[in-house]
PDB file of C-alpha atoms in Angstrom:
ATOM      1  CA  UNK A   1      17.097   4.394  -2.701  1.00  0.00           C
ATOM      2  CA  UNK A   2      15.072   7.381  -4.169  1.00  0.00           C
ATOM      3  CA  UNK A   3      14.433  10.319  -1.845  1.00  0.00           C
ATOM      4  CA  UNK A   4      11.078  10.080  -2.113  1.00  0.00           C
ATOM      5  CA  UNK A   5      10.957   6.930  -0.421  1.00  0.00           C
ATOM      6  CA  UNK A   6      12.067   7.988   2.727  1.00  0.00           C
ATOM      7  CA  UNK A   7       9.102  11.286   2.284  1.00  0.00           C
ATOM      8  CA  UNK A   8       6.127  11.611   4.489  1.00  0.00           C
ATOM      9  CA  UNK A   9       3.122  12.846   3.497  1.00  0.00           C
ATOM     10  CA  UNK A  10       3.805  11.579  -0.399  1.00  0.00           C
ATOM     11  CA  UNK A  11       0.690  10.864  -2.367  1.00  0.00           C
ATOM     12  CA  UNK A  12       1.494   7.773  -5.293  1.00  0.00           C
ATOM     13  CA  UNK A  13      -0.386   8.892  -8.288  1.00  0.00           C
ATOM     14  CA  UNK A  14      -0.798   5.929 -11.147  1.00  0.00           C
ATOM     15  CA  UNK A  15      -1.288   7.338 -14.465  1.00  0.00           C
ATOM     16  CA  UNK A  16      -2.421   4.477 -16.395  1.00  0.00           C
ATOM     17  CA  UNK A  17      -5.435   4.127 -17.708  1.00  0.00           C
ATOM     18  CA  UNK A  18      -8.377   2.614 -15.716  1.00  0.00           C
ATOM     19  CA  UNK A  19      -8.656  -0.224 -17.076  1.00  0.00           C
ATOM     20  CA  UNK A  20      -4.543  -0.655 -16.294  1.00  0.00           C
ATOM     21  CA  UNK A  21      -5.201   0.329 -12.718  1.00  0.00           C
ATOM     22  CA  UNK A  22      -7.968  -2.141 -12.090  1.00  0.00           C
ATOM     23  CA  UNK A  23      -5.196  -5.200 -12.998  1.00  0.00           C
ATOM     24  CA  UNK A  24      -3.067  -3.889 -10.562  1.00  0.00           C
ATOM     25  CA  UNK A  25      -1.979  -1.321  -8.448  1.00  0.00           C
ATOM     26  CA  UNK A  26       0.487   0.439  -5.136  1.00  0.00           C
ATOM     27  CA  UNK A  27      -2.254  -0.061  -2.445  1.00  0.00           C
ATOM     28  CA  UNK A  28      -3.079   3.436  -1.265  1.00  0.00           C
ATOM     29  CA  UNK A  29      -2.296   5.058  -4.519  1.00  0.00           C
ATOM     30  CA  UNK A  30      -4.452   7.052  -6.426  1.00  0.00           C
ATOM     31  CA  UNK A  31      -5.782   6.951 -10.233  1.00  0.00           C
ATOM     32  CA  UNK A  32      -5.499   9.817 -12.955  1.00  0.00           C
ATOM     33  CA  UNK A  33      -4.822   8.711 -15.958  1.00  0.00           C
ATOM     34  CA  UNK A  34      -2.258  11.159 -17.436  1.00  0.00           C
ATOM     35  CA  UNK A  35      -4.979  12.488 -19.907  1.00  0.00           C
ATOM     36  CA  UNK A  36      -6.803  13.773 -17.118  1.00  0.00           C
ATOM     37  CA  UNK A  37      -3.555  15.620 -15.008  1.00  0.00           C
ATOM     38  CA  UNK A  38      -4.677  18.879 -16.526  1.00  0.00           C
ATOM     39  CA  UNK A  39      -7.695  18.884 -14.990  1.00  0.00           C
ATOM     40  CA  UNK A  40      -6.728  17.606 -11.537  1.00  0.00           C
ATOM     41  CA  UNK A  41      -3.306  20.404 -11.212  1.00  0.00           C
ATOM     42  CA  UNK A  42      -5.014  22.346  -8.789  1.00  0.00           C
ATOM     43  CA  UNK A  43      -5.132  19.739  -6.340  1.00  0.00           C
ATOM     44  CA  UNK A  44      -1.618  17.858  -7.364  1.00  0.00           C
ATOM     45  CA  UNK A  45      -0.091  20.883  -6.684  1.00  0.00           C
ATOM     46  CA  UNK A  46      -1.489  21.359  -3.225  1.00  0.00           C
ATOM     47  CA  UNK A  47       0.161  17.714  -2.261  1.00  0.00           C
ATOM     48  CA  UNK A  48       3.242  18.223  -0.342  1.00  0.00           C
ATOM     49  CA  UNK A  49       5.446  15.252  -2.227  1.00  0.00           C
ATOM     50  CA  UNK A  50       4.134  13.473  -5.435  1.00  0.00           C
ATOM     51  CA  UNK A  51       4.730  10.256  -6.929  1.00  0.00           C
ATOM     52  CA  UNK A  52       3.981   9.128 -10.198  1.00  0.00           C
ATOM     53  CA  UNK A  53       4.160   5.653 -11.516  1.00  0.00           C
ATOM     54  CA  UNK A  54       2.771   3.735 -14.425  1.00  0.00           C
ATOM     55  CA  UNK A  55       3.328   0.601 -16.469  1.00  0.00           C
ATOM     56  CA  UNK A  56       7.205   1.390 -17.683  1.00  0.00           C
ATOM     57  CA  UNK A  57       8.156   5.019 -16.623  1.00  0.00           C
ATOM     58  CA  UNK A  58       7.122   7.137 -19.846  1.00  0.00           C
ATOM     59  CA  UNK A  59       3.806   8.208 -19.308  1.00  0.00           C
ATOM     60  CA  UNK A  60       5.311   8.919 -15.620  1.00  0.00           C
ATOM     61  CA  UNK A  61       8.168  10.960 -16.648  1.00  0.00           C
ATOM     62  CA  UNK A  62       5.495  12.943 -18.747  1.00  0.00           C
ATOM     63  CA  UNK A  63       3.121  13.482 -15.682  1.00  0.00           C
ATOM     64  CA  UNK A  64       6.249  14.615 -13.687  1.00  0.00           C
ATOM     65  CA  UNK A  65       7.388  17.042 -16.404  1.00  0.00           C
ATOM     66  CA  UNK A  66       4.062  18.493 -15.970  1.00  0.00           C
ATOM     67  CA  UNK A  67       4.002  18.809 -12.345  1.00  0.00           C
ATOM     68  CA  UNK A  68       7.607  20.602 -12.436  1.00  0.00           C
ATOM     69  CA  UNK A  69       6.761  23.177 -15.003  1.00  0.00           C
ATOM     70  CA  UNK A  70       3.612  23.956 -13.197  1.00  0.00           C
ATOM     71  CA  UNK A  71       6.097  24.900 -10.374  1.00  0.00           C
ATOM     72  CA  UNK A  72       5.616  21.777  -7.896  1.00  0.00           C
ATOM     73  CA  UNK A  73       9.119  21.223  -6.580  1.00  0.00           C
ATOM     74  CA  UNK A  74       8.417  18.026  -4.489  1.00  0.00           C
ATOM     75  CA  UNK A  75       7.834  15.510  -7.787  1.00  0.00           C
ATOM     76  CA  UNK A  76       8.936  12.251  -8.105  1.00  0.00           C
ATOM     77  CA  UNK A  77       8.843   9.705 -11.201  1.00  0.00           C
ATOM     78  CA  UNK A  78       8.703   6.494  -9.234  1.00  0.00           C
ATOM     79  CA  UNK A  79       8.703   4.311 -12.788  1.00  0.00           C
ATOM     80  CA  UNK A  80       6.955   1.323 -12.878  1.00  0.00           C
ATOM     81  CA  UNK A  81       3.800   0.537 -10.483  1.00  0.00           C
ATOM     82  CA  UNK A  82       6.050  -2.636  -9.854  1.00  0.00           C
ATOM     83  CA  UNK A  83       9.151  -0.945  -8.712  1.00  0.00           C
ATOM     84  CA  UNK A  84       6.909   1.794  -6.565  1.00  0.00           C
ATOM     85  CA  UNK A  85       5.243  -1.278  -5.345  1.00  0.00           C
ATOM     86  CA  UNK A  86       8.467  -3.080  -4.215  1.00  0.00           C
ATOM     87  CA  UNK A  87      10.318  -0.236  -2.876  1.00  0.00           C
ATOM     88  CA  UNK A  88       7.865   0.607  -0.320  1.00  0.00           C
ATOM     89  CA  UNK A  89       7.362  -3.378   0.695  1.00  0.00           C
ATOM     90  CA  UNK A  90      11.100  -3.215   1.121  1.00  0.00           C
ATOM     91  CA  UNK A  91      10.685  -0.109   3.738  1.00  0.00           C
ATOM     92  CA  UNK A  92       8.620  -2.129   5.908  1.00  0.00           C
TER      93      UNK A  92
END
C-alpha cells in the first residue's frame, strides 16, 4: 500500500484529457488535463497531499515531476485512474 493512501486531506487530480475523464473517473477527483498543470500550480501547490492519476501512469509521472520541481513535497503518482480507483474502494 502507497503512503498516500493512508493521507488525509489528499486531493486526486486526473490528468487526462476531458473527453478521457467524462468515460470514467475516481469519484471526488478533480480534472486538469496535464496541458493545463502550468496554469493551475498556484493552487496544486497550496494542496496539502496530491495525487495524480491517468489512463497508464505516464502522463501522471509527468504531472508529478512537475509538482516536485516546483517544490511540492507531498506528491503522489497514483498510476492508473483504475488502480487509484481500486485502492481507495479497498480502504473502505
Amino acid at each position: 500500500m502507497n503512503d498516500w493512501t493512508k493521507s488525509e486531506g489528499k486531493v486526486i487530480v486526473d490528468v487526462r484529457s476531458r473527453a478521457e475523464f467524462s468515460g470514467g473517473h475516481v469519484v471526488g477527483s478533480i480534472n486538469i488535463p496535464l496541458q493545463e498543470i502550468n496554469d493551475h500550480m498556484e493552487e496544486l501547490l497550496q494542496a496539502e497531499t496530491l495525487v495524480f492519476c491517468c489512463a497508464s501512469g505516464g502522463r501522471s509521472g509527468m504531472a508529478t515531476q512537475l509538482l516536485q520541481q516546483s517544490g511540492h513535497a507531498n506528491v503522489f503518482n497514483g498510476g492508473s485512474w483504475l488502480s487509484v480507483n481500486n485502492s481507495i474502494n479497498t480502504l473502505g
